[in-house]
Coordinates of C-alpha atoms in Angstrom, one line a residue:
Chain A
M21 CA -29.7 -18.3 4.5
P22 CA -28.6 -20.5 6.4
Q23 CA -27.9 -22.5 3.0
L24 CA -25.9 -19.7 1.3
H25 CA -24.0 -19.1 4.9
T26 CA -23.2 -23.2 3.9
L27 CA -22.3 -22.3 0.2
L28 CA -20.4 -19.5 0.9
T29 CA -18.1 -20.5 3.6
P30 CA -15.9 -23.5 2.1
L31 CA -16.3 -22.1 -1.3
E32 CA -14.7 -18.1 0.1
T33 CA -11.6 -21.0 1.4
R34 CA -11.4 -22.7 -1.3
M35 CA -10.5 -19.6 -3.6
K36 CA -8.6 -18.1 -1.0
Q37 CA -6.3 -21.2 -1.2
L38 CA -6.4 -21.4 -5.5
G39 CA -5.2 -17.2 -5.2
A40 CA -2.4 -18.4 -3.0
L41 CA -1.7 -20.9 -4.8
C42 CA -2.1 -18.6 -8.1
I43 CA 0.5 -15.9 -6.1
L44 CA 2.8 -18.0 -5.9
G45 CA 2.9 -19.9 -9.2
V46 CA 3.5 -16.3 -10.5
A47 CA 6.4 -16.3 -8.8
L48 CA 7.5 -19.6 -10.5
V49 CA 6.4 -18.4 -13.8
T50 CA 8.6 -15.6 -13.8
G51 CA 11.4 -16.9 -12.0
A52 CA 11.5 -20.0 -13.7
D53 CA 11.8 -17.8 -17.0
I54 CA 14.5 -15.9 -16.2
V55 CA 16.5 -19.0 -15.6
G56 CA 15.0 -20.7 -19.1
R57 CA 16.2 -17.0 -20.4
L58 CA 20.1 -17.9 -19.0
L59 CA 19.7 -20.9 -21.0
N60 CA 18.1 -19.8 -24.3
T61 CA 15.3 -21.3 -23.6
P62 CA 12.8 -18.8 -22.0
V63 CA 9.2 -20.0 -20.7
F64 CA 6.9 -19.4 -23.9
G65 CA 4.2 -16.8 -22.8
S66 CA 5.3 -15.9 -19.7
E67 CA 4.0 -13.4 -19.7
E68 CA 0.8 -13.9 -20.3
I69 CA 0.6 -16.9 -17.9
V70 CA 1.3 -14.4 -15.4
T71 CA -0.5 -11.6 -16.3
F72 CA -3.8 -14.2 -16.1
L73 CA -2.6 -16.2 -12.8
A74 CA -2.2 -12.8 -11.1
G75 CA -6.1 -11.7 -12.2
L76 CA -7.0 -14.6 -11.2
A77 CA -5.6 -14.7 -7.5
I78 CA -7.6 -10.9 -6.7
G79 CA -10.5 -12.4 -8.6
L80 CA -10.2 -15.3 -6.3
S81 CA -9.3 -13.5 -3.2
M82 CA -11.9 -10.9 -3.3
P83 CA -14.9 -12.4 -1.2
F84 CA -11.7 -13.0 1.8
A85 CA -10.8 -9.8 1.2
H86 CA -14.3 -8.8 2.3
T87 CA -14.9 -11.2 5.5
R88 CA -11.3 -9.9 6.5
N89 CA -12.4 -5.8 6.1
S90 CA -8.9 -5.5 4.7
H91 CA -10.6 -2.8 2.3
I92 CA -9.4 1.0 3.8
R93 CA -12.8 2.5 4.8
V94 CA -12.6 6.3 6.9
E95 CA -14.3 5.4 10.4
I96 CA -13.8 8.8 11.5
L97 CA -17.2 9.8 11.7
M98 CA -19.1 6.8 12.2
R99 CA -17.4 5.8 15.5
R100 CA -18.9 9.5 17.3
F101 CA -22.3 7.2 16.5
S102 CA -24.5 5.1 18.6
K103 CA -24.2 1.0 17.8
A104 CA -27.8 1.3 16.8
T105 CA -27.1 3.8 14.2
R106 CA -24.2 2.3 13.0
K107 CA -26.1 -1.3 12.0
R108 CA -28.5 0.8 10.2
I109 CA -26.0 2.8 8.3
N110 CA -24.2 -0.3 7.6
L111 CA -27.3 -2.0 6.1
V112 CA -28.4 1.1 3.7
T113 CA -24.1 0.9 2.5
D114 CA -23.6 -2.9 2.3
S115 CA -27.2 -2.9 0.3
V116 CA -25.7 -0.1 -2.1
T117 CA -22.7 -2.1 -2.2
F118 CA -24.0 -5.5 -3.2
L119 CA -26.1 -3.3 -5.7
F120 CA -22.9 -2.0 -7.4
F121 CA -20.5 -5.1 -7.6
A122 CA -24.3 -6.9 -8.8
V123 CA -24.7 -4.5 -11.5
V124 CA -20.5 -5.4 -12.3
T125 CA -20.8 -9.1 -12.2
W126 CA -22.9 -8.6 -15.0
R127 CA -21.1 -6.2 -16.9
M128 CA -18.4 -8.8 -17.1
F129 CA -20.4 -12.2 -17.7
E130 CA -22.2 -9.3 -20.8
Y131 CA -18.3 -8.1 -21.6
G132 CA -16.8 -11.9 -21.6
A133 CA -19.7 -12.7 -24.0
S134 CA -18.8 -10.1 -26.4
T135 CA -15.2 -11.0 -25.7
A136 CA -16.0 -14.3 -26.3
G137 CA -17.9 -13.1 -30.2
S138 CA -14.8 -11.0 -31.7
G139 CA -12.9 -14.2 -30.4
V140 CA -9.9 -12.3 -29.3
V141 CA -7.1 -13.8 -28.0
S142 CA -3.5 -13.2 -26.2
M143 CA -0.7 -12.4 -28.7
N144 CA 1.6 -15.2 -27.9
L145 CA -0.2 -18.4 -26.4
E146 CA -3.3 -17.2 -28.4
L147 CA -5.8 -18.1 -25.0
P148 CA -8.8 -17.2 -25.6
E149 CA -9.1 -13.8 -23.2
H150 CA -12.9 -14.2 -22.6
L151 CA -12.2 -17.7 -20.1
I152 CA -10.2 -15.2 -18.1
I153 CA -13.4 -12.7 -18.0
Y154 CA -15.8 -15.0 -17.5
A155 CA -13.7 -16.3 -14.5
L156 CA -13.5 -13.2 -13.5
A157 CA -17.2 -12.8 -13.7
G158 CA -17.6 -15.6 -11.5
C159 CA -15.2 -14.1 -8.9
F160 CA -17.2 -10.9 -8.7
A161 CA -20.5 -13.1 -8.3
A162 CA -18.9 -14.8 -4.9
F163 CA -18.1 -11.3 -4.2
S164 CA -21.2 -10.0 -4.5
M165 CA -23.0 -13.5 -2.2
S166 CA -20.8 -12.0 0.5
L167 CA -22.1 -8.5 0.6
L168 CA -25.3 -10.2 0.3
R169 CA -24.8 -12.2 3.2
D170 CA -24.0 -9.1 5.6
V171 CA -26.9 -7.8 4.5
L172 CA -29.4 -10.9 5.0
L173 CA -27.2 -11.2 8.8
F174 CA -28.4 -8.3 9.8
F175 CA -32.0 -8.9 8.9
R176 CA -31.6 -12.1 10.3
R177 CA -29.9 -10.5 14.0
E178 CA -32.8 -8.2 13.9
G179 CA -35.7 -10.7 13.7
S180 CA -33.7 -12.8 16.7
A181 CA -33.4 -9.2 19.1
Chain B
M23 CA -25.7 20.8 -15.8
S24 CA -22.0 21.4 -16.8
P25 CA -19.4 18.9 -16.7
T26 CA -17.4 21.5 -14.0
T27 CA -20.7 21.3 -11.9
L28 CA -21.2 18.1 -11.9
G29 CA -17.2 16.9 -11.4
I30 CA -17.2 19.4 -8.3
T31 CA -20.7 17.9 -6.8
G32 CA -19.0 14.2 -7.7
L33 CA -16.4 15.4 -5.5
L34 CA -18.6 16.7 -2.6
V35 CA -21.0 13.5 -2.9
M36 CA -17.5 11.4 -2.5
I37 CA -16.0 13.0 0.5
L38 CA -20.2 12.1 2.3
L39 CA -19.8 8.6 0.9
F40 CA -16.1 8.3 2.7
L41 CA -17.7 9.4 6.3
T42 CA -20.4 6.9 5.6
R43 CA -17.4 3.9 6.4
L44 CA -17.9 2.3 2.3
P45 CA -14.2 1.0 1.3
V46 CA -13.0 4.1 -0.5
A47 CA -12.2 2.1 -3.7
H48 CA -15.9 1.2 -3.9
V49 CA -16.9 4.4 -3.9
M50 CA -14.7 5.9 -6.0
A51 CA -16.3 3.3 -8.4
M52 CA -19.5 3.9 -8.0
V53 CA -19.1 7.8 -7.8
G54 CA -16.5 7.5 -11.0
F55 CA -19.5 5.1 -12.6
V56 CA -22.5 7.6 -11.8
G57 CA -20.6 11.2 -13.1
F58 CA -19.0 9.1 -16.4
S59 CA -22.5 7.6 -16.8
L60 CA -24.2 11.2 -16.7
L61 CA -22.1 12.8 -18.8
T62 CA -21.4 10.5 -21.4
S63 CA -24.1 7.1 -21.3
F64 CA -25.1 4.6 -18.8
K65 CA -24.3 1.9 -21.3
G66 CA -20.7 3.6 -21.9
G67 CA -20.7 4.0 -18.2
L68 CA -21.1 0.0 -18.0
N69 CA -18.6 -0.5 -20.2
L70 CA -16.0 1.4 -18.5
L71 CA -16.4 -0.3 -14.7
A72 CA -16.1 -4.1 -16.7
K73 CA -13.5 -2.7 -18.6
S74 CA -12.0 -1.1 -15.7
Y75 CA -11.3 -4.0 -13.7
Y76 CA -10.5 -6.7 -15.7
E77 CA -8.0 -4.5 -16.9
V78 CA -6.5 -3.6 -13.9
F79 CA -6.4 -7.1 -12.7
T80 CA -4.9 -8.3 -15.5
S81 CA -2.4 -5.4 -15.5
Y82 CA 1.5 -7.0 -16.4
G83 CA 2.5 -4.1 -14.5
L84 CA 0.6 -4.1 -11.6
T85 CA 1.7 -7.8 -10.9
T86 CA 4.6 -6.2 -9.6
I87 CA 2.2 -5.5 -6.2
P88 CA 1.1 -8.6 -5.2
L89 CA 5.1 -10.0 -5.7
F90 CA 6.7 -7.4 -3.5
V91 CA 3.8 -7.3 -0.5
L92 CA 4.4 -11.3 -0.7
M93 CA 8.3 -10.3 -0.6
G94 CA 7.7 -8.5 2.4
Q95 CA 5.0 -11.2 4.3
L96 CA 7.6 -13.8 4.0
A97 CA 10.6 -11.5 5.0
F98 CA 8.3 -10.4 8.0
N99 CA 7.6 -14.1 9.2
S100 CA 10.8 -15.3 8.3
G101 CA 12.2 -13.2 11.0
I102 CA 14.3 -10.8 9.0
S103 CA 14.2 -8.0 11.2
K104 CA 14.8 -9.1 14.3
R105 CA 18.7 -10.2 12.9
L106 CA 18.8 -6.2 12.0
Y107 CA 18.0 -4.9 15.1
N108 CA 20.4 -7.5 16.8
T109 CA 23.7 -5.7 14.3
A110 CA 22.3 -2.3 14.4
Y111 CA 22.2 -2.7 18.1
C112 CA 25.6 -3.8 18.5
F113 CA 27.3 -0.8 16.9
L114 CA 24.5 2.1 18.1
G115 CA 23.6 0.5 21.4
H116 CA 26.0 1.3 24.0
I117 CA 25.2 5.2 22.9
R118 CA 22.6 7.8 24.5
G119 CA 19.7 7.2 22.8
G120 CA 20.8 4.3 20.5
L121 CA 18.1 1.8 21.1
A122 CA 16.2 3.9 19.2
M123 CA 19.3 4.8 16.8
A124 CA 19.0 0.9 16.1
T125 CA 15.0 1.0 15.9
V126 CA 15.5 3.6 13.3
A127 CA 17.7 2.3 11.0
T128 CA 16.3 -1.1 11.2
C129 CA 13.0 0.2 10.1
T130 CA 15.5 1.7 7.1
A131 CA 17.1 -1.8 6.4
F132 CA 14.0 -3.4 6.5
G133 CA 12.1 -1.1 4.8
A134 CA 14.8 -2.6 2.0
V135 CA 12.9 -5.5 2.1
C136 CA 9.3 -4.8 3.1
G137 CA 7.2 -2.1 1.5
S138 CA 3.9 -2.8 4.3
S139 CA 4.5 1.0 6.9
P140 CA 2.2 -0.8 9.4
A141 CA 4.7 -4.3 9.1
T142 CA 7.5 -2.4 9.9
A143 CA 6.4 -0.8 12.8
A144 CA 4.1 -3.9 13.8
T145 CA 7.4 -5.9 13.9
M146 CA 9.9 -2.7 14.9
A147 CA 7.5 -2.4 18.3
T148 CA 7.5 -6.0 19.2
V149 CA 11.4 -6.4 18.8
G150 CA 12.6 -2.5 20.2
I151 CA 10.3 -1.4 22.2
P152 CA 11.0 -4.5 25.0
E153 CA 14.3 -3.5 24.9
M154 CA 14.0 -0.1 25.5
K155 CA 12.3 -0.7 28.3
R156 CA 14.7 -2.6 29.8
Y157 CA 17.5 0.7 29.7
G158 CA 14.6 3.1 31.0
Y159 CA 13.7 3.9 28.1
S160 CA 11.1 7.1 28.2
D161 CA 7.4 5.7 26.9
K162 CA 7.7 9.1 24.1
L163 CA 11.0 7.7 23.0
A164 CA 10.8 4.7 22.4
A165 CA 7.3 4.7 20.9
G166 CA 7.6 7.5 19.1
S167 CA 10.9 6.3 17.4
V168 CA 8.8 2.8 16.4
A169 CA 6.0 4.3 14.8
S170 CA 7.8 7.1 12.8
G171 CA 11.0 5.2 11.4
G172 CA 8.0 2.4 10.6
G173 CA 7.2 5.1 7.6
L174 CA 10.4 4.9 6.6
G175 CA 9.6 1.5 4.9
M176 CA 7.2 3.6 2.9
I177 CA 10.4 5.4 1.1
M178 CA 12.6 3.3 0.4
P179 CA 13.2 0.7 -2.1
P180 CA 11.1 -0.9 -2.7
S181 CA 7.6 0.5 -1.5
V182 CA 4.1 -0.2 -3.0
V183 CA 3.1 3.8 -3.1
L184 CA 5.9 4.1 -5.5
I185 CA 5.1 1.7 -7.7
V186 CA 1.5 2.9 -7.6
Y187 CA 2.7 5.9 -8.8
G188 CA 4.7 5.2 -11.3
V189 CA 1.9 3.4 -12.4
L190 CA -0.7 6.4 -12.7
T191 CA 1.1 8.3 -13.3
E192 CA 3.0 6.4 -15.6
Q193 CA 6.9 7.3 -15.2
S194 CA 10.0 4.7 -14.2
I195 CA 9.3 2.6 -11.7
G196 CA 12.9 2.4 -11.8
E197 CA 13.9 5.5 -11.4
L198 CA 11.2 6.8 -8.7
F199 CA 13.2 3.5 -6.4
M200 CA 16.8 5.1 -7.6
A201 CA 14.8 8.6 -6.1
G202 CA 13.8 7.1 -2.7
I203 CA 16.9 6.1 -2.2
I204 CA 18.7 9.3 -0.3
P205 CA 15.3 10.9 0.8
A206 CA 15.6 7.8 2.7
L207 CA 18.4 7.4 3.7
L208 CA 18.6 11.4 5.0
L209 CA 15.5 11.4 6.6
T210 CA 17.3 8.4 8.6
L211 CA 19.8 10.2 9.4
L212 CA 17.6 13.2 10.7
F213 CA 15.9 10.8 12.7
I214 CA 18.8 9.4 14.4
I215 CA 20.5 13.2 14.7
C216 CA 15.9 13.0 16.0
I217 CA 17.2 11.5 18.8
W218 CA 20.8 12.5 19.9
V219 CA 19.3 15.8 20.3
Q220 CA 16.0 14.7 22.9
C221 CA 18.4 12.8 24.7
R222 CA 21.1 15.3 24.3
M223 CA 18.5 17.8 26.4
D224 CA 16.7 15.1 28.4
P225 CA 19.6 12.0 29.3
T226 CA 17.0 10.3 31.4
K227 CA 14.9 9.3 27.9
G228 CA 17.2 7.1 26.7
P229 CA 20.2 5.9 29.4
A230 CA 22.7 4.2 27.0
G231 CA 23.1 0.7 26.8
E232 CA 25.7 -1.8 26.8
R233 CA 29.3 -1.8 24.8
F234 CA 30.1 -4.5 22.4
G235 CA 34.1 -5.0 21.3
T236 CA 34.8 -5.3 17.4
S237 CA 34.4 -9.0 17.4
E238 CA 31.1 -9.4 18.4
K239 CA 30.5 -6.2 15.9
L240 CA 31.8 -7.6 13.3
R241 CA 30.1 -10.9 13.9
S242 CA 26.5 -9.7 14.0
L243 CA 27.1 -7.9 10.7
T244 CA 26.0 -11.7 9.4
G245 CA 22.6 -10.2 10.5
L246 CA 23.0 -7.8 7.6
L247 CA 23.7 -10.6 4.8
D248 CA 20.3 -11.8 4.3
T249 CA 18.8 -8.5 3.3
L250 CA 22.0 -7.3 1.5
I251 CA 21.8 -10.2 -0.6
I252 CA 18.1 -9.6 -1.5
F253 CA 18.2 -5.7 -2.0
V254 CA 21.2 -6.4 -4.1
L255 CA 19.9 -8.8 -6.3
V256 CA 16.0 -6.8 -6.5
I257 CA 17.4 -3.4 -7.0
G258 CA 20.6 -4.1 -8.4
G259 CA 19.0 -6.2 -10.9
M260 CA 16.3 -3.7 -11.9
F261 CA 18.7 -0.8 -12.3
N262 CA 21.2 -3.1 -14.2
G263 CA 18.7 -4.0 -16.8
W264 CA 19.1 -7.4 -16.2
F265 CA 15.1 -8.3 -14.8
T266 CA 11.9 -5.8 -15.4
P267 CA 10.1 -4.8 -12.0
T268 CA 7.6 -7.9 -12.5
E269 CA 10.4 -9.8 -12.9
A270 CA 12.8 -7.9 -9.6
A271 CA 9.6 -8.3 -7.1
S272 CA 9.8 -12.4 -9.0
V273 CA 13.4 -12.8 -8.1
G274 CA 12.6 -11.3 -4.3
V275 CA 10.5 -13.9 -3.7
L276 CA 12.2 -17.0 -4.5
G277 CA 15.2 -15.6 -2.9
V278 CA 13.5 -14.6 0.8
L279 CA 11.4 -18.3 0.1
G280 CA 15.2 -20.4 -0.7
L281 CA 16.9 -18.7 2.1
G282 CA 13.9 -19.0 4.7
M283 CA 13.6 -22.1 3.7
L284 CA 17.4 -23.2 3.8
K285 CA 18.0 -22.0 6.8
R286 CA 14.5 -22.9 8.5
Q287 CA 13.1 -19.7 9.6
L288 CA 10.1 -20.4 7.0
N289 CA 7.6 -23.5 6.8
A290 CA 4.4 -24.8 5.1
R291 CA 2.4 -22.7 7.7
L292 CA 4.5 -19.1 7.7
I293 CA 4.5 -19.5 3.5
F294 CA 0.6 -19.8 3.4
K295 CA 0.4 -17.1 6.6
S296 CA 2.0 -14.8 4.4
L297 CA 0.6 -16.1 1.0
Y298 CA -2.7 -15.1 2.2
E299 CA -1.7 -12.3 3.6
T300 CA -1.0 -10.8 0.9
L301 CA -3.7 -11.8 -1.3
G302 CA -6.0 -9.4 1.1
T303 CA -3.2 -6.8 0.9
S304 CA -3.1 -6.9 -2.7
C305 CA -7.0 -7.3 -3.4
M306 CA -7.9 -3.9 -1.5
I307 CA -4.9 -2.4 -3.5
L308 CA -5.9 -3.3 -6.8
F309 CA -9.4 -2.4 -6.0
L310 CA -8.3 0.8 -5.2
I311 CA -6.0 1.1 -8.2
A312 CA -9.7 0.2 -9.7
G313 CA -11.3 2.3 -8.5
A314 CA -9.3 5.3 -8.4
T315 CA -9.0 4.4 -12.5
V316 CA -12.8 4.6 -12.6
F317 CA -12.6 7.9 -10.6
G318 CA -9.9 9.4 -13.3
K319 CA -11.8 8.7 -16.7
F320 CA -14.9 10.6 -15.0
L321 CA -12.7 13.2 -14.0
A322 CA -11.1 13.7 -16.7
V323 CA -14.3 13.9 -19.0
T324 CA -14.9 16.9 -17.2
R325 CA -11.9 18.4 -17.3
I326 CA -11.1 20.2 -14.0
P327 CA -7.5 18.4 -13.8
F328 CA -6.9 20.7 -16.7
D329 CA -9.2 23.5 -15.6
I330 CA -7.5 23.9 -11.9
A331 CA -4.2 23.8 -13.4
S332 CA -5.0 26.6 -16.2
W333 CA -6.2 28.0 -13.6
I334 CA -3.7 28.0 -10.8
S335 CA -1.1 28.5 -14.1
G336 CA -2.5 31.8 -14.7
L337 CA -2.8 33.0 -11.2
N338 CA 1.1 34.1 -11.7
L339 CA 2.0 33.4 -8.3
P340 CA 5.3 31.4 -7.8
A341 CA 5.5 27.9 -8.4
I342 CA 7.1 26.7 -5.3
V343 CA 4.2 28.6 -3.1
V344 CA 1.7 26.7 -4.8
M345 CA 3.8 23.8 -3.9
A346 CA 3.7 24.2 -0.4
G347 CA 0.0 24.5 -0.7
I348 CA -0.2 21.5 -2.4
V349 CA 2.0 20.1 0.4
L350 CA -0.4 21.3 2.7
I351 CA -3.3 20.1 1.9
Y352 CA -1.5 16.4 1.7
F353 CA -0.8 17.4 5.1
L354 CA -3.8 18.0 6.1
S355 CA -5.7 14.9 3.9
G356 CA -3.5 13.1 5.2
C357 CA -4.3 13.1 8.7
F358 CA -7.6 11.7 7.3
M359 CA -7.0 9.5 5.2
D360 CA -5.1 6.2 4.5
S361 CA -1.5 7.4 2.2
L362 CA -1.9 5.5 -0.6
A363 CA -5.9 5.9 -0.9
L364 CA -4.7 9.7 -1.0
V365 CA -2.4 9.5 -3.8
M366 CA -5.0 7.8 -6.5
L367 CA -7.2 9.6 -5.1
T368 CA -5.4 13.1 -5.8
I369 CA -3.1 12.2 -8.2
P370 CA -5.2 13.6 -11.6
I371 CA -6.0 15.9 -9.4
F372 CA -2.9 17.7 -8.8
F373 CA -0.2 15.6 -10.7
P374 CA -1.5 17.9 -14.6
V375 CA -0.7 20.8 -12.1
V376 CA 2.3 19.8 -10.8
T377 CA 3.3 19.1 -14.7
A378 CA 1.9 22.8 -15.5
L379 CA 4.4 23.5 -13.4
G380 CA 7.0 22.2 -14.3
F381 CA 8.6 20.1 -11.6
D382 CA 9.9 16.8 -11.8
P383 CA 7.2 14.0 -12.0
I384 CA 10.0 11.5 -10.2
W385 CA 10.5 14.6 -7.1
F386 CA 7.2 14.9 -6.5
G387 CA 6.6 11.1 -6.8
I388 CA 8.8 11.3 -3.6
I389 CA 7.8 14.7 -1.7
I390 CA 3.8 13.3 -2.1
V391 CA 5.3 9.5 -0.2
L392 CA 6.9 11.9 2.5
I393 CA 4.0 13.7 2.9
T394 CA 1.8 10.6 3.2
E395 CA 3.9 9.1 5.3
L396 CA 3.0 11.7 7.6
G397 CA -0.4 10.5 7.8
V398 CA 0.7 7.5 9.1
I399 CA 1.7 9.0 12.6
T400 CA -0.3 12.0 12.7
P401 CA -4.2 12.2 14.9
P402 CA -6.8 11.0 14.2
V403 CA -6.4 8.3 11.7
G404 CA -2.7 7.4 12.0
I405 CA -2.4 3.4 11.7
N406 CA 1.1 3.3 12.7
V407 CA 0.7 4.8 16.4
Y408 CA -2.8 2.5 16.5
V409 CA -0.4 -0.1 15.5
V410 CA 2.7 0.3 18.0
Y411 CA 0.0 1.1 20.6
G412 CA -1.8 -2.0 19.9
V413 CA 1.4 -4.0 20.4
S414 CA 2.8 -2.9 23.2
T415 CA -0.7 -3.6 25.1
S416 CA -0.1 -6.8 23.4
I417 CA 3.1 -7.6 24.8
G418 CA 2.1 -6.1 28.1
A419 CA 4.6 -2.8 27.9
N420 CA 1.5 -0.9 28.2
I421 CA 2.2 2.8 26.4
E422 CA -0.3 5.8 26.6
L423 CA -2.0 6.0 22.5
E424 CA -1.3 10.0 24.4
S425 CA 2.8 9.4 24.8
I426 CA 2.7 8.0 21.6
F427 CA 1.1 10.5 19.7
R428 CA 3.1 12.9 21.9
G429 CA 6.6 11.3 21.1
I430 CA 6.1 11.4 17.1
L431 CA 6.2 15.2 17.5
P432 CA 9.6 15.7 17.2
F433 CA 10.4 13.2 14.2
L434 CA 7.1 14.8 13.1
A435 CA 9.9 18.1 12.9
A436 CA 12.7 15.7 10.8
I437 CA 10.1 14.9 8.4
L438 CA 9.2 18.2 7.7
T439 CA 12.9 19.3 7.7
G440 CA 13.1 16.6 5.3
I441 CA 10.8 18.1 2.7
L442 CA 11.9 21.8 3.0
L443 CA 15.7 20.2 2.3
M444 CA 14.2 18.3 -1.0
M445 CA 12.5 21.0 -1.9
L446 CA 15.0 23.5 -1.8
F447 CA 17.5 21.4 -3.3
P448 CA 15.4 18.3 -5.4
E449 CA 19.0 16.8 -6.5
I450 CA 18.8 15.8 -3.3
V451 CA 16.2 13.0 -5.3
L452 CA 17.0 13.9 -8.7
F453 CA 20.8 12.8 -8.0
L454 CA 20.4 9.5 -8.7
P455 CA 18.5 8.6 -11.3
H456 CA 20.0 11.4 -13.3
L457 CA 23.2 9.7 -12.6
M458 CA 21.8 6.3 -13.5
Y459 CA 19.0 7.4 -16.5

């Protein structure tokens, strides 16, 4: 457990920083394309670069968004329960979420492999699409690890209580 | 089990899972995946999952969302709202309830660069509430105007909810943005009338503030300049066909960034703060869209939306009665659920019904956003109310939660009046899109 925590915390920070740069990259590439268009030299394949950068930005932000509790939840019933009951329900929901995203991660790697096998490339720049899928699969893996950490934290706290 | 029964079971399971505090986006994906697998094949369900997440995350059309969110965050952190408020204050401050009117007007103007309702409410609570307290405004009017005014950012373009609606229903985002302008201005006017009536009935609610001279008023107009430049560049560029929505959003980001750095209102710390906030919000929104995509595919296989559409058409009820029923469902659901999640969850069900009844999809989008705007101020969820409560506590204004909920009641009536007007006169919404497209 401490090893997982030591690994994940700096990883999340790095991913968040990279994600931020990707978003900035999206704005800059699109801006450069507009200026380039005015000068008759648009950025070749800008739409593909923007699409991939935005995809990476979202992928890289997954663990951060989870840690800062960005996702929308319906709180209306849970707040009526005692703290202990809430914790137990959270354990179940966290475990289910972890299992679900472990499956998504696995399927993402499979999808990447099948895309690599068929040699799909982007239309203009001919970028191999499977690289982006693998990168996203890696992001999903990091996100799943963050979810696993929450599950393990429950047992650690229960053990020390 | 028939597809329809499985679909209804799926909907019920989904509602139950929502109550366990599982993220809405994940629940939609989970239920959609299980349902789709049961109706087609397990392998089909697994493929749907990977493909949906990949396609949503790498959709060019959806890159508009993080960019517009970033534009709003940069505008928020560069203090544009404070300057807007000062301008509105110079013009309206001397009237009874003028500060509350200035707050509402500023919310609409700020909504032109920031599509987030809670961000607008938080900003205006910080700027407007101390001023209104200083002039002896009642807590109900002060907090009610900020919480309700914050919702105006949802309808004033660029609006994230409208972008999501446009993507889900394949409607032109440009047309939706255009359609949002008159309703946003109408609602602002209704809010101002609502404040005027309240102060007319009880003058102690909002005493008049100081009066400014013509030269001061004219000087204060410079506060509008940043917002005007960005709005004209972004929205004007899109309507004139110079930019796609993604390009317009990028221009907005670079414009706010450039202006903020030029005026030394943005530094590296604030820029990264904006970028991180954008990442969190965008990730949440795109997960919701991916979840809604998986769930939508499941619903499509069950054929429930089409069955409901043909069932309602078969009832031979006047279309406006059906529409009123849908509005009521949205209103009640909006009390318990976030507006964006609600739109994504219900659009696959109601959109076929509405189009089958012959309503304009652009008009429906605006009506939906208006109704969900009610959800940000109604109990028990009412996010803007909690934001205003939190900010008022942190700045020492200490307005009670009950006062805020009571304060929003007159504004609720104003929004409902607006919705009714737009249902009776759809041209209010469709005039500008018809003129431009």
